[in-house]
Amino acid sequence: MKKILDLVVIENNKLNQNYCLIKLTTTDKSLLPDMFPGQFVEVKVDNSPSTYLRRPISVNYVDKIKNELWLLIQVIGDGTRKMCEWEAGEIVNLLLPLGNTFTIPDSDNGHELLLIGGGVGTAPMLFLGACLKEKGFKPKFLLGARSKNDLLQLDDFARYGEVFCTTEDGSFGEKGYVTDHSVLNNIRFSQIYTCGPKPMMVAVARYADTNKINCEVSLENLMACGFGVCLCCVEKTREGNVCVCIDGPVFNIEKLTWIS
């Protein structure tokens, strides 16, 4: 059930000049709504005159013990810049949870699961990995970035599975793109989940299709309302045009037009 809630900022961790990690909780100590991997929130950004609409942000992690919601923010424009300036104690209004979720297999049965994230698209992979491990799976992560400075939350990912990395400049992990990593040649994966820049996701989808691997992608279309009203996030699929905010953001690649 969607809710509009005021949450309070607990921490604002500046990961580097381009990213911050915001941790929030309820103002009255009530429990956060149930949230699932792949879902997102719409954030109201106050005191930013050029930010008229809410900003869609992936659920990075939910700490049920501490009753915390984590949001990984990349500074792109005035809205996200203002968000990265939030201080502990500030009250933030959110619409949540929104969207559908990744599909989790019923049982392990030897499944080899690979979670691929690029840039800020690594955000939903952390929560997904945590949920998969909780259900008995041993996921592997493949994280891509331009350089080592853009690889985020590596210690957090390592709590839930083995982590592989690529950087375009070769400063950490293997040099190149995620689809170039040797792990794809060394392990036969049965399921791939991915989120990141569209060219990366298209490349991953085509790799999965060629190798007959089930694959789900989390699209990052601009989602201004979260209700399918503004039509900012329309995506063409094999079944016609859909609104990513209500029909996604998670899609099986078989439904998209990316592959032949």
PDB file of C-alpha atoms in Angstrom:
ATOM      1  CA  MET A   1       0.000   0.000   0.000  1.00  0.00           C
ATOM      2  CA  LYS A   2       1.348   3.399  -0.995  1.00  0.00           C
ATOM      3  CA  LYS A   3       1.839   5.910   1.796  1.00  0.00           C
ATOM      4  CA  ILE A   4       2.903   9.533   2.078  1.00  0.00           C
ATOM      5  CA  LEU A   5       5.196   9.750   5.084  1.00  0.00           C
ATOM      6  CA  ASP A   6       7.444  12.244   6.787  1.00  0.00           C
ATOM      7  CA  LEU A   7      10.738  10.557   7.630  1.00  0.00           C
ATOM      8  CA  VAL A   8      13.656  11.974   9.574  1.00  0.00           C
ATOM      9  CA  VAL A   9      17.259  11.922   8.352  1.00  0.00           C
ATOM     10  CA  ILE A  10      19.464   9.872  10.676  1.00  0.00           C
ATOM     11  CA  GLU A  11      22.697  10.112   8.704  1.00  0.00           C
ATOM     12  CA  ASN A  12      24.038  11.668   5.537  1.00  0.00           C
ATOM     13  CA  ASN A  13      27.218   9.861   4.553  1.00  0.00           C
ATOM     14  CA  LYS A  14      29.160  11.664   1.821  1.00  0.00           C
ATOM     15  CA  LEU A  15      30.686   8.767  -0.122  1.00  0.00           C
ATOM     16  CA  ASN A  16      32.517  11.108  -2.495  1.00  0.00           C
ATOM     17  CA  GLN A  17      31.862  14.410  -4.266  1.00  0.00           C
ATOM     18  CA  ASN A  18      29.222  12.830  -6.499  1.00  0.00           C
ATOM     19  CA  TYR A  19      27.389  10.425  -4.176  1.00  0.00           C
ATOM     20  CA  CYS A  20      25.849  10.388  -0.737  1.00  0.00           C
ATOM     21  CA  LEU A  21      24.039   7.755   1.313  1.00  0.00           C
ATOM     22  CA  ILE A  22      20.979   8.982   3.192  1.00  0.00           C
ATOM     23  CA  LYS A  23      19.581   6.943   6.093  1.00  0.00           C
ATOM     24  CA  LEU A  24      16.051   7.738   7.275  1.00  0.00           C
ATOM     25  CA  THR A  25      13.543   6.459   9.802  1.00  0.00           C
ATOM     26  CA  THR A  26      10.019   7.275  10.949  1.00  0.00           C
ATOM     27  CA  THR A  27       9.416  10.351  13.056  1.00  0.00           C
ATOM     28  CA  ASP A  28       7.175   8.552  15.562  1.00  0.00           C
ATOM     29  CA  LYS A  29       9.100   5.266  15.933  1.00  0.00           C
ATOM     30  CA  SER A  30       6.420   3.385  13.983  1.00  0.00           C
ATOM     31  CA  LEU A  31       7.603   0.656  11.627  1.00  0.00           C
ATOM     32  CA  LEU A  32       8.464   1.520   8.047  1.00  0.00           C
ATOM     33  CA  PRO A  33       6.085   0.095   5.425  1.00  0.00           C
ATOM     34  CA  ASP A  34       7.068  -3.238   3.888  1.00  0.00           C
ATOM     35  CA  MET A  35       9.395  -2.674   0.940  1.00  0.00           C
ATOM     36  CA  PHE A  36      10.838  -5.157  -1.532  1.00  0.00           C
ATOM     37  CA  PRO A  37      13.873  -5.277  -3.853  1.00  0.00           C
ATOM     38  CA  GLY A  38      13.348  -3.254  -7.018  1.00  0.00           C
ATOM     39  CA  GLN A  39      10.868  -0.801  -5.549  1.00  0.00           C
ATOM     40  CA  PHE A  40      11.489   2.928  -5.347  1.00  0.00           C
ATOM     41  CA  VAL A  41      10.305   6.054  -3.537  1.00  0.00           C
ATOM     42  CA  GLU A  42       9.364   9.531  -4.689  1.00  0.00           C
ATOM     43  CA  VAL A  43      11.085  12.236  -2.646  1.00  0.00           C
ATOM     44  CA  LYS A  44       9.771  15.767  -2.151  1.00  0.00           C
ATOM     45  CA  VAL A  45      12.695  18.188  -2.269  1.00  0.00           C
ATOM     46  CA  ASP A  46      11.968  21.354  -0.311  1.00  0.00           C
ATOM     47  CA  ASN A  47      13.940  24.598  -0.554  1.00  0.00           C
ATOM     48  CA  SER A  48      15.061  23.891  -4.103  1.00  0.00           C
ATOM     49  CA  PRO A  49      13.295  26.523  -6.271  1.00  0.00           C
ATOM     50  CA  SER A  50      14.054  24.746  -9.558  1.00  0.00           C
ATOM     51  CA  THR A  51      12.843  21.338  -8.311  1.00  0.00           C
ATOM     52  CA  TYR A  52       9.105  21.268  -8.938  1.00  0.00           C
ATOM     53  CA  LEU A  53       8.498  17.523  -8.948  1.00  0.00           C
ATOM     54  CA  ARG A  54       9.393  14.664  -6.627  1.00  0.00           C
ATOM     55  CA  ARG A  55      12.553  12.733  -7.391  1.00  0.00           C
ATOM     56  CA  PRO A  56      12.426   8.930  -7.895  1.00  0.00           C
ATOM     57  CA  ILE A  57      15.073   7.088  -5.881  1.00  0.00           C
ATOM     58  CA  SER A  58      15.651   3.330  -5.700  1.00  0.00           C
ATOM     59  CA  VAL A  59      15.384   1.577  -2.368  1.00  0.00           C
ATOM     60  CA  ASN A  60      19.036   0.878  -1.620  1.00  0.00           C
ATOM     61  CA  TYR A  61      18.498  -1.094   1.580  1.00  0.00           C
ATOM     62  CA  VAL A  62      16.020  -1.561   4.409  1.00  0.00           C
ATOM     63  CA  ASP A  63      17.445  -2.315   7.841  1.00  0.00           C
ATOM     64  CA  LYS A  64      14.483  -3.900   9.608  1.00  0.00           C
ATOM     65  CA  ILE A  65      16.297  -4.143  12.936  1.00  0.00           C
ATOM     66  CA  LYS A  66      17.150  -0.431  13.015  1.00  0.00           C
ATOM     67  CA  ASN A  67      13.972   0.538  11.115  1.00  0.00           C
ATOM     68  CA  GLU A  68      16.040   2.415   8.531  1.00  0.00           C
ATOM     69  CA  LEU A  69      15.549   3.169   4.845  1.00  0.00           C
ATOM     70  CA  TRP A  70      18.720   3.805   2.837  1.00  0.00           C
ATOM     71  CA  LEU A  71      18.768   5.942  -0.298  1.00  0.00           C
ATOM     72  CA  LEU A  72      21.869   6.176  -2.493  1.00  0.00           C
ATOM     73  CA  ILE A  73      21.910   9.583  -4.195  1.00  0.00           C
ATOM     74  CA  GLN A  74      23.971  10.656  -7.198  1.00  0.00           C
ATOM     75  CA  VAL A  75      24.353  14.404  -7.628  1.00  0.00           C
ATOM     76  CA  ILE A  76      22.943  15.175 -11.067  1.00  0.00           C
ATOM     77  CA  GLY A  77      20.956  18.412 -10.741  1.00  0.00           C
ATOM     78  CA  ASP A  78      19.607  20.899  -8.224  1.00  0.00           C
ATOM     79  CA  GLY A  79      17.224  18.404  -6.613  1.00  0.00           C
ATOM     80  CA  THR A  80      19.771  15.694  -5.896  1.00  0.00           C
ATOM     81  CA  ARG A  81      22.345  18.318  -4.899  1.00  0.00           C
ATOM     82  CA  LYS A  82      19.932  19.616  -2.285  1.00  0.00           C
ATOM     83  CA  MET A  83      19.261  16.077  -1.062  1.00  0.00           C
ATOM     84  CA  CYS A  84      22.984  15.531  -0.514  1.00  0.00           C
ATOM     85  CA  GLU A  85      22.992  18.639   1.685  1.00  0.00           C
ATOM     86  CA  TRP A  86      20.424  17.240   4.121  1.00  0.00           C
ATOM     87  CA  GLU A  87      21.568  17.066   7.718  1.00  0.00           C
ATOM     88  CA  ALA A  88      20.622  14.709  10.519  1.00  0.00           C
ATOM     89  CA  GLY A  89      17.293  15.747  12.021  1.00  0.00           C
ATOM     90  CA  GLU A  90      15.779  17.151   8.834  1.00  0.00           C
ATOM     91  CA  ILE A  91      12.278  15.968   7.938  1.00  0.00           C
ATOM     92  CA  VAL A  92      11.729  14.598   4.427  1.00  0.00           C
ATOM     93  CA  ASN A  93       8.407  13.770   2.777  1.00  0.00           C
ATOM     94  CA  LEU A  94       8.275  10.570   0.711  1.00  0.00           C
ATOM     95  CA  LEU A  95       5.719   8.650  -1.312  1.00  0.00           C
ATOM     96  CA  LEU A  96       6.431   4.933  -0.857  1.00  0.00           C
ATOM     97  CA  PRO A  97       6.757   2.132  -1.734  1.00  0.00           C
ATOM     98  CA  LEU A  98       6.278   2.293  -5.489  1.00  0.00           C
ATOM     99  CA  GLY A  99       6.721  -0.104  -8.391  1.00  0.00           C
ATOM    100  CA  ASN A 100       7.024  -3.856  -8.711  1.00  0.00           C
ATOM    101  CA  THR A 101       9.828  -6.123  -7.542  1.00  0.00           C
ATOM    102  CA  PHE A 102      12.488  -8.513  -8.750  1.00  0.00           C
ATOM    103  CA  THR A 103      11.498 -12.174  -8.969  1.00  0.00           C
ATOM    104  CA  ILE A 104      13.162 -14.378  -6.379  1.00  0.00           C
ATOM    105  CA  PRO A 105      13.331 -18.128  -7.126  1.00  0.00           C
ATOM    106  CA  ASP A 106      11.310 -20.402  -4.850  1.00  0.00           C
ATOM    107  CA  SER A 107      14.320 -22.423  -3.744  1.00  0.00           C
ATOM    108  CA  ASP A 108      18.075 -22.544  -4.242  1.00  0.00           C
ATOM    109  CA  ASN A 109      18.372 -25.799  -6.235  1.00  0.00           C
ATOM    110  CA  GLY A 110      21.881 -24.839  -7.303  1.00  0.00           C
ATOM    111  CA  HIS A 111      20.832 -21.513  -8.842  1.00  0.00           C
ATOM    112  CA  GLU A 112      23.755 -19.279  -9.820  1.00  0.00           C
ATOM    113  CA  LEU A 113      22.433 -15.743  -9.460  1.00  0.00           C
ATOM    114  CA  LEU A 114      24.316 -12.727 -10.797  1.00  0.00           C
ATOM    115  CA  LEU A 115      23.417  -9.168  -9.830  1.00  0.00           C
ATOM    116  CA  ILE A 116      24.910  -6.578 -12.196  1.00  0.00           C
ATOM    117  CA  GLY A 117      24.943  -2.884 -11.342  1.00  0.00           C
ATOM    118  CA  GLY A 118      26.471   0.121 -13.068  1.00  0.00           C
ATOM    119  CA  GLY A 119      26.969   3.551 -11.519  1.00  0.00           C
ATOM    120  CA  VAL A 120      24.110   4.502  -9.204  1.00  0.00           C
ATOM    121  CA  GLY A 121      22.284   1.505 -10.683  1.00  0.00           C
ATOM    122  CA  THR A 122      24.110  -0.567  -8.079  1.00  0.00           C
ATOM    123  CA  ALA A 123      21.658   0.818  -5.510  1.00  0.00           C
ATOM    124  CA  PRO A 124      18.810  -1.727  -5.795  1.00  0.00           C
ATOM    125  CA  MET A 125      21.281  -4.603  -6.113  1.00  0.00           C
ATOM    126  CA  LEU A 126      22.301  -4.279  -2.451  1.00  0.00           C
ATOM    127  CA  PHE A 127      18.775  -4.779  -1.089  1.00  0.00           C
ATOM    128  CA  LEU A 128      18.139  -7.575  -3.578  1.00  0.00           C
ATOM    129  CA  GLY A 129      21.355  -9.322  -2.555  1.00  0.00           C
ATOM    130  CA  ALA A 130      20.461  -9.040   1.120  1.00  0.00           C
ATOM    131  CA  CYS A 131      17.016 -10.548   0.516  1.00  0.00           C
ATOM    132  CA  LEU A 132      18.450 -13.357  -1.595  1.00  0.00           C
ATOM    133  CA  LYS A 133      20.963 -14.285   1.104  1.00  0.00           C
ATOM    134  CA  GLU A 134      18.219 -14.213   3.733  1.00  0.00           C
ATOM    135  CA  LYS A 135      16.370 -16.815   1.673  1.00  0.00           C
ATOM    136  CA  GLY A 136      19.397 -19.074   1.457  1.00  0.00           C
ATOM    137  CA  PHE A 137      20.908 -18.060  -1.890  1.00  0.00           C
ATOM    138  CA  LYS A 138      24.548 -17.180  -2.521  1.00  0.00           C
ATOM    139  CA  PRO A 139      24.354 -14.337  -5.048  1.00  0.00           C
ATOM    140  CA  LYS A 140      27.315 -12.909  -6.879  1.00  0.00           C
ATOM    141  CA  PHE A 141      27.691  -9.225  -7.675  1.00  0.00           C
ATOM    142  CA  LEU A 142      29.258  -7.669 -10.766  1.00  0.00           C
ATOM    143  CA  LEU A 143      29.668  -3.925 -10.297  1.00  0.00           C
ATOM    144  CA  GLY A 144      30.852  -1.562 -13.011  1.00  0.00           C
ATOM    145  CA  ALA A 145      32.061   2.040 -12.863  1.00  0.00           C
ATOM    146  CA  ARG A 146      34.234   4.529 -14.692  1.00  0.00           C
ATOM    147  CA  SER A 147      36.967   4.378 -12.029  1.00  0.00           C
ATOM    148  CA  LYS A 148      37.569   3.001  -8.542  1.00  0.00           C
ATOM    149  CA  ASN A 149      36.265   6.260  -7.047  1.00  0.00           C
ATOM    150  CA  ASP A 150      32.841   5.484  -8.491  1.00  0.00           C
ATOM    151  CA  LEU A 151      32.566   1.993  -6.981  1.00  0.00           C
ATOM    152  CA  LEU A 152      30.289   2.295  -3.985  1.00  0.00           C
ATOM    153  CA  GLN A 153      29.389   0.253  -0.888  1.00  0.00           C
ATOM    154  CA  LEU A 154      31.775  -2.595  -1.687  1.00  0.00           C
ATOM    155  CA  ASP A 155      31.999  -3.665   1.969  1.00  0.00           C
ATOM    156  CA  ASP A 156      28.199  -3.764   2.197  1.00  0.00           C
ATOM    157  CA  PHE A 157      27.922  -5.913  -0.922  1.00  0.00           C
ATOM    158  CA  ALA A 158      30.585  -8.292   0.390  1.00  0.00           C
ATOM    159  CA  ARG A 159      28.343  -9.141   3.364  1.00  0.00           C
ATOM    160  CA  TYR A 160      25.903 -10.850   1.004  1.00  0.00           C
ATOM    161  CA  GLY A 161      28.000 -12.476  -1.708  1.00  0.00           C
ATOM    162  CA  GLU A 162      31.151 -12.539  -3.781  1.00  0.00           C
ATOM    163  CA  VAL A 163      31.892  -9.221  -5.480  1.00  0.00           C
ATOM    164  CA  PHE A 164      33.464  -8.739  -8.928  1.00  0.00           C
ATOM    165  CA  CYS A 165      34.245  -5.325 -10.384  1.00  0.00           C
ATOM    166  CA  THR A 166      35.105  -3.637 -13.639  1.00  0.00           C
ATOM    167  CA  THR A 167      36.315  -0.103 -14.242  1.00  0.00           C
ATOM    168  CA  GLU A 168      36.613   1.591 -17.590  1.00  0.00           C
ATOM    169  CA  ASP A 169      40.048   2.968 -16.733  1.00  0.00           C
ATOM    170  CA  GLY A 170      41.311  -0.242 -15.136  1.00  0.00           C
ATOM    171  CA  SER A 171      41.893   1.409 -11.744  1.00  0.00           C
ATOM    172  CA  PHE A 172      40.088  -1.399  -9.892  1.00  0.00           C
ATOM    173  CA  GLY A 173      39.045  -4.911 -10.835  1.00  0.00           C
ATOM    174  CA  GLU A 174      39.111  -5.869 -14.499  1.00  0.00           C
ATOM    175  CA  LYS A 175      39.385  -3.159 -17.127  1.00  0.00           C
ATOM    176  CA  GLY A 176      36.400  -2.704 -19.418  1.00  0.00           C
ATOM    177  CA  TYR A 177      32.638  -3.012 -19.186  1.00  0.00           C
ATOM    178  CA  VAL A 178      30.647  -5.468 -17.081  1.00  0.00           C
ATOM    179  CA  THR A 179      29.942  -7.645 -20.123  1.00  0.00           C
ATOM    180  CA  ASP A 180      33.719  -8.039 -20.571  1.00  0.00           C
ATOM    181  CA  HIS A 181      34.322  -9.543 -17.120  1.00  0.00           C
ATOM    182  CA  SER A 182      35.838 -13.028 -17.033  1.00  0.00           C
ATOM    183  CA  VAL A 183      33.276 -14.272 -14.484  1.00  0.00           C
ATOM    184  CA  LEU A 184      30.776 -14.488 -17.339  1.00  0.00           C
ATOM    185  CA  ASN A 185      33.013 -17.067 -19.014  1.00  0.00           C
ATOM    186  CA  ASN A 186      33.857 -18.970 -15.838  1.00  0.00           C
ATOM    187  CA  ILE A 187      30.399 -19.506 -14.332  1.00  0.00           C
ATOM    188  CA  ARG A 188      27.153 -20.597 -15.952  1.00  0.00           C
ATOM    189  CA  PHE A 189      24.510 -18.333 -14.439  1.00  0.00           C
ATOM    190  CA  SER A 190      20.833 -19.281 -14.354  1.00  0.00           C
ATOM    191  CA  GLN A 191      19.494 -15.810 -13.525  1.00  0.00           C
ATOM    192  CA  ILE A 192      20.750 -12.263 -14.046  1.00  0.00           C
ATOM    193  CA  TYR A 193      19.378  -9.103 -12.478  1.00  0.00           C
ATOM    194  CA  THR A 194      20.651  -5.717 -13.601  1.00  0.00           C
ATOM    195  CA  CYS A 195      20.241  -1.968 -13.183  1.00  0.00           C
ATOM    196  CA  GLY A 196      22.293   0.899 -14.535  1.00  0.00           C
ATOM    197  CA  PRO A 197      22.763   3.047 -17.636  1.00  0.00           C
ATOM    198  CA  LYS A 198      20.575   1.872 -20.500  1.00  0.00           C
ATOM    199  CA  PRO A 199      23.460   0.955 -22.871  1.00  0.00           C
ATOM    200  CA  MET A 200      24.862  -1.292 -20.141  1.00  0.00           C
ATOM    201  CA  MET A 201      21.501  -2.941 -19.477  1.00  0.00           C
ATOM    202  CA  VAL A 202      20.904  -3.503 -23.195  1.00  0.00           C
ATOM    203  CA  ALA A 203      24.326  -5.160 -23.481  1.00  0.00           C
ATOM    204  CA  VAL A 204      23.576  -7.359 -20.455  1.00  0.00           C
ATOM    205  CA  ALA A 205      20.148  -8.242 -21.853  1.00  0.00           C
ATOM    206  CA  ARG A 206      21.645  -9.276 -25.194  1.00  0.00           C
ATOM    207  CA  TYR A 207      24.307 -11.357 -23.444  1.00  0.00           C
ATOM    208  CA  ALA A 208      21.583 -13.090 -21.397  1.00  0.00           C
ATOM    209  CA  ASP A 209      19.417 -13.667 -24.447  1.00  0.00           C
ATOM    210  CA  THR A 210      22.302 -15.117 -26.470  1.00  0.00           C
ATOM    211  CA  ASN A 211      23.178 -17.472 -23.627  1.00  0.00           C
ATOM    212  CA  LYS A 212      19.550 -18.341 -22.815  1.00  0.00           C
ATOM    213  CA  ILE A 213      19.749 -16.913 -19.287  1.00  0.00           C
ATOM    214  CA  ASN A 214      16.653 -15.515 -17.616  1.00  0.00           C
ATOM    215  CA  CYS A 215      17.181 -11.797 -17.036  1.00  0.00           C
ATOM    216  CA  GLU A 216      15.334  -8.985 -15.286  1.00  0.00           C
ATOM    217  CA  VAL A 217      16.212  -5.313 -15.653  1.00  0.00           C
ATOM    218  CA  SER A 218      15.256  -2.334 -13.507  1.00  0.00           C
ATOM    219  CA  LEU A 219      14.655   0.647 -15.786  1.00  0.00           C
ATOM    220  CA  GLU A 220      15.728   4.141 -14.806  1.00  0.00           C
ATOM    221  CA  ASN A 221      13.285   6.155 -16.919  1.00  0.00           C
ATOM    222  CA  LEU A 222      12.373   9.589 -15.582  1.00  0.00           C
ATOM    223  CA  MET A 223       9.471   8.998 -13.178  1.00  0.00           C
ATOM    224  CA  ALA A 224       7.992  12.267 -11.975  1.00  0.00           C
ATOM    225  CA  CYS A 225       4.716  11.193 -10.371  1.00  0.00           C
ATOM    226  CA  GLY A 226       4.846   7.485  -9.527  1.00  0.00           C
ATOM    227  CA  PHE A 227       1.183   7.002 -10.467  1.00  0.00           C
ATOM    228  CA  GLY A 228       1.298   6.721 -14.266  1.00  0.00           C
ATOM    229  CA  VAL A 229      -0.305  10.141 -14.729  1.00  0.00           C
ATOM    230  CA  CYS A 230       2.490  12.352 -16.062  1.00  0.00           C
ATOM    231  CA  LEU A 231       3.579   9.871 -18.792  1.00  0.00           C
ATOM    232  CA  CYS A 232       7.240  10.869 -18.387  1.00  0.00           C
ATOM    233  CA  CYS A 233       8.383   7.276 -18.019  1.00  0.00           C
ATOM    234  CA  VAL A 234       6.677   5.541 -20.965  1.00  0.00           C
ATOM    235  CA  GLU A 235       8.607   2.561 -22.338  1.00  0.00           C
ATOM    236  CA  LYS A 236       7.889   0.651 -25.520  1.00  0.00           C
ATOM    237  CA  THR A 237       7.385  -3.081 -24.925  1.00  0.00           C
ATOM    238  CA  ARG A 238       6.252  -6.058 -26.987  1.00  0.00           C
ATOM    239  CA  GLU A 239       2.808  -5.560 -25.448  1.00  0.00           C
ATOM    240  CA  GLY A 240       2.638  -1.835 -26.254  1.00  0.00           C
ATOM    241  CA  ASN A 241       3.653   1.284 -24.392  1.00  0.00           C
ATOM    242  CA  VAL A 242       3.639   1.094 -20.590  1.00  0.00           C
ATOM    243  CA  CYS A 243       4.413   3.418 -17.696  1.00  0.00           C
ATOM    244  CA  VAL A 244       7.550   2.244 -15.946  1.00  0.00           C
ATOM    245  CA  CYS A 245       6.447   3.663 -12.600  1.00  0.00           C
ATOM    246  CA  ILE A 246       3.382   1.405 -12.348  1.00  0.00           C
ATOM    247  CA  ASP A 247       4.171  -1.508 -14.697  1.00  0.00           C
ATOM    248  CA  GLY A 248       7.825  -1.606 -13.644  1.00  0.00           C
ATOM    249  CA  PRO A 249      10.473  -0.568 -12.958  1.00  0.00           C
ATOM    250  CA  VAL A 250      11.425  -4.262 -13.152  1.00  0.00           C
ATOM    251  CA  PHE A 251      10.857  -6.050 -16.465  1.00  0.00           C
ATOM    252  CA  ASN A 252      11.847  -9.416 -17.834  1.00  0.00           C
ATOM    253  CA  ILE A 253      13.868  -8.763 -20.984  1.00  0.00           C
ATOM    254  CA  GLU A 254      11.447 -10.950 -22.972  1.00  0.00           C
ATOM    255  CA  LYS A 255       8.870  -8.164 -22.629  1.00  0.00           C
ATOM    256  CA  LEU A 256      11.165  -5.438 -23.931  1.00  0.00           C
ATOM    257  CA  THR A 257      12.101  -4.599 -27.502  1.00  0.00           C
ATOM    258  CA  TRP A 258      15.837  -4.667 -26.825  1.00  0.00           C
ATOM    259  CA  ILE A 259      16.376  -8.153 -28.162  1.00  0.00           C
ATOM    260  CA  SER A 260      15.293  -9.713 -31.461  1.00  0.00           C
TER     261      SER A 260
END
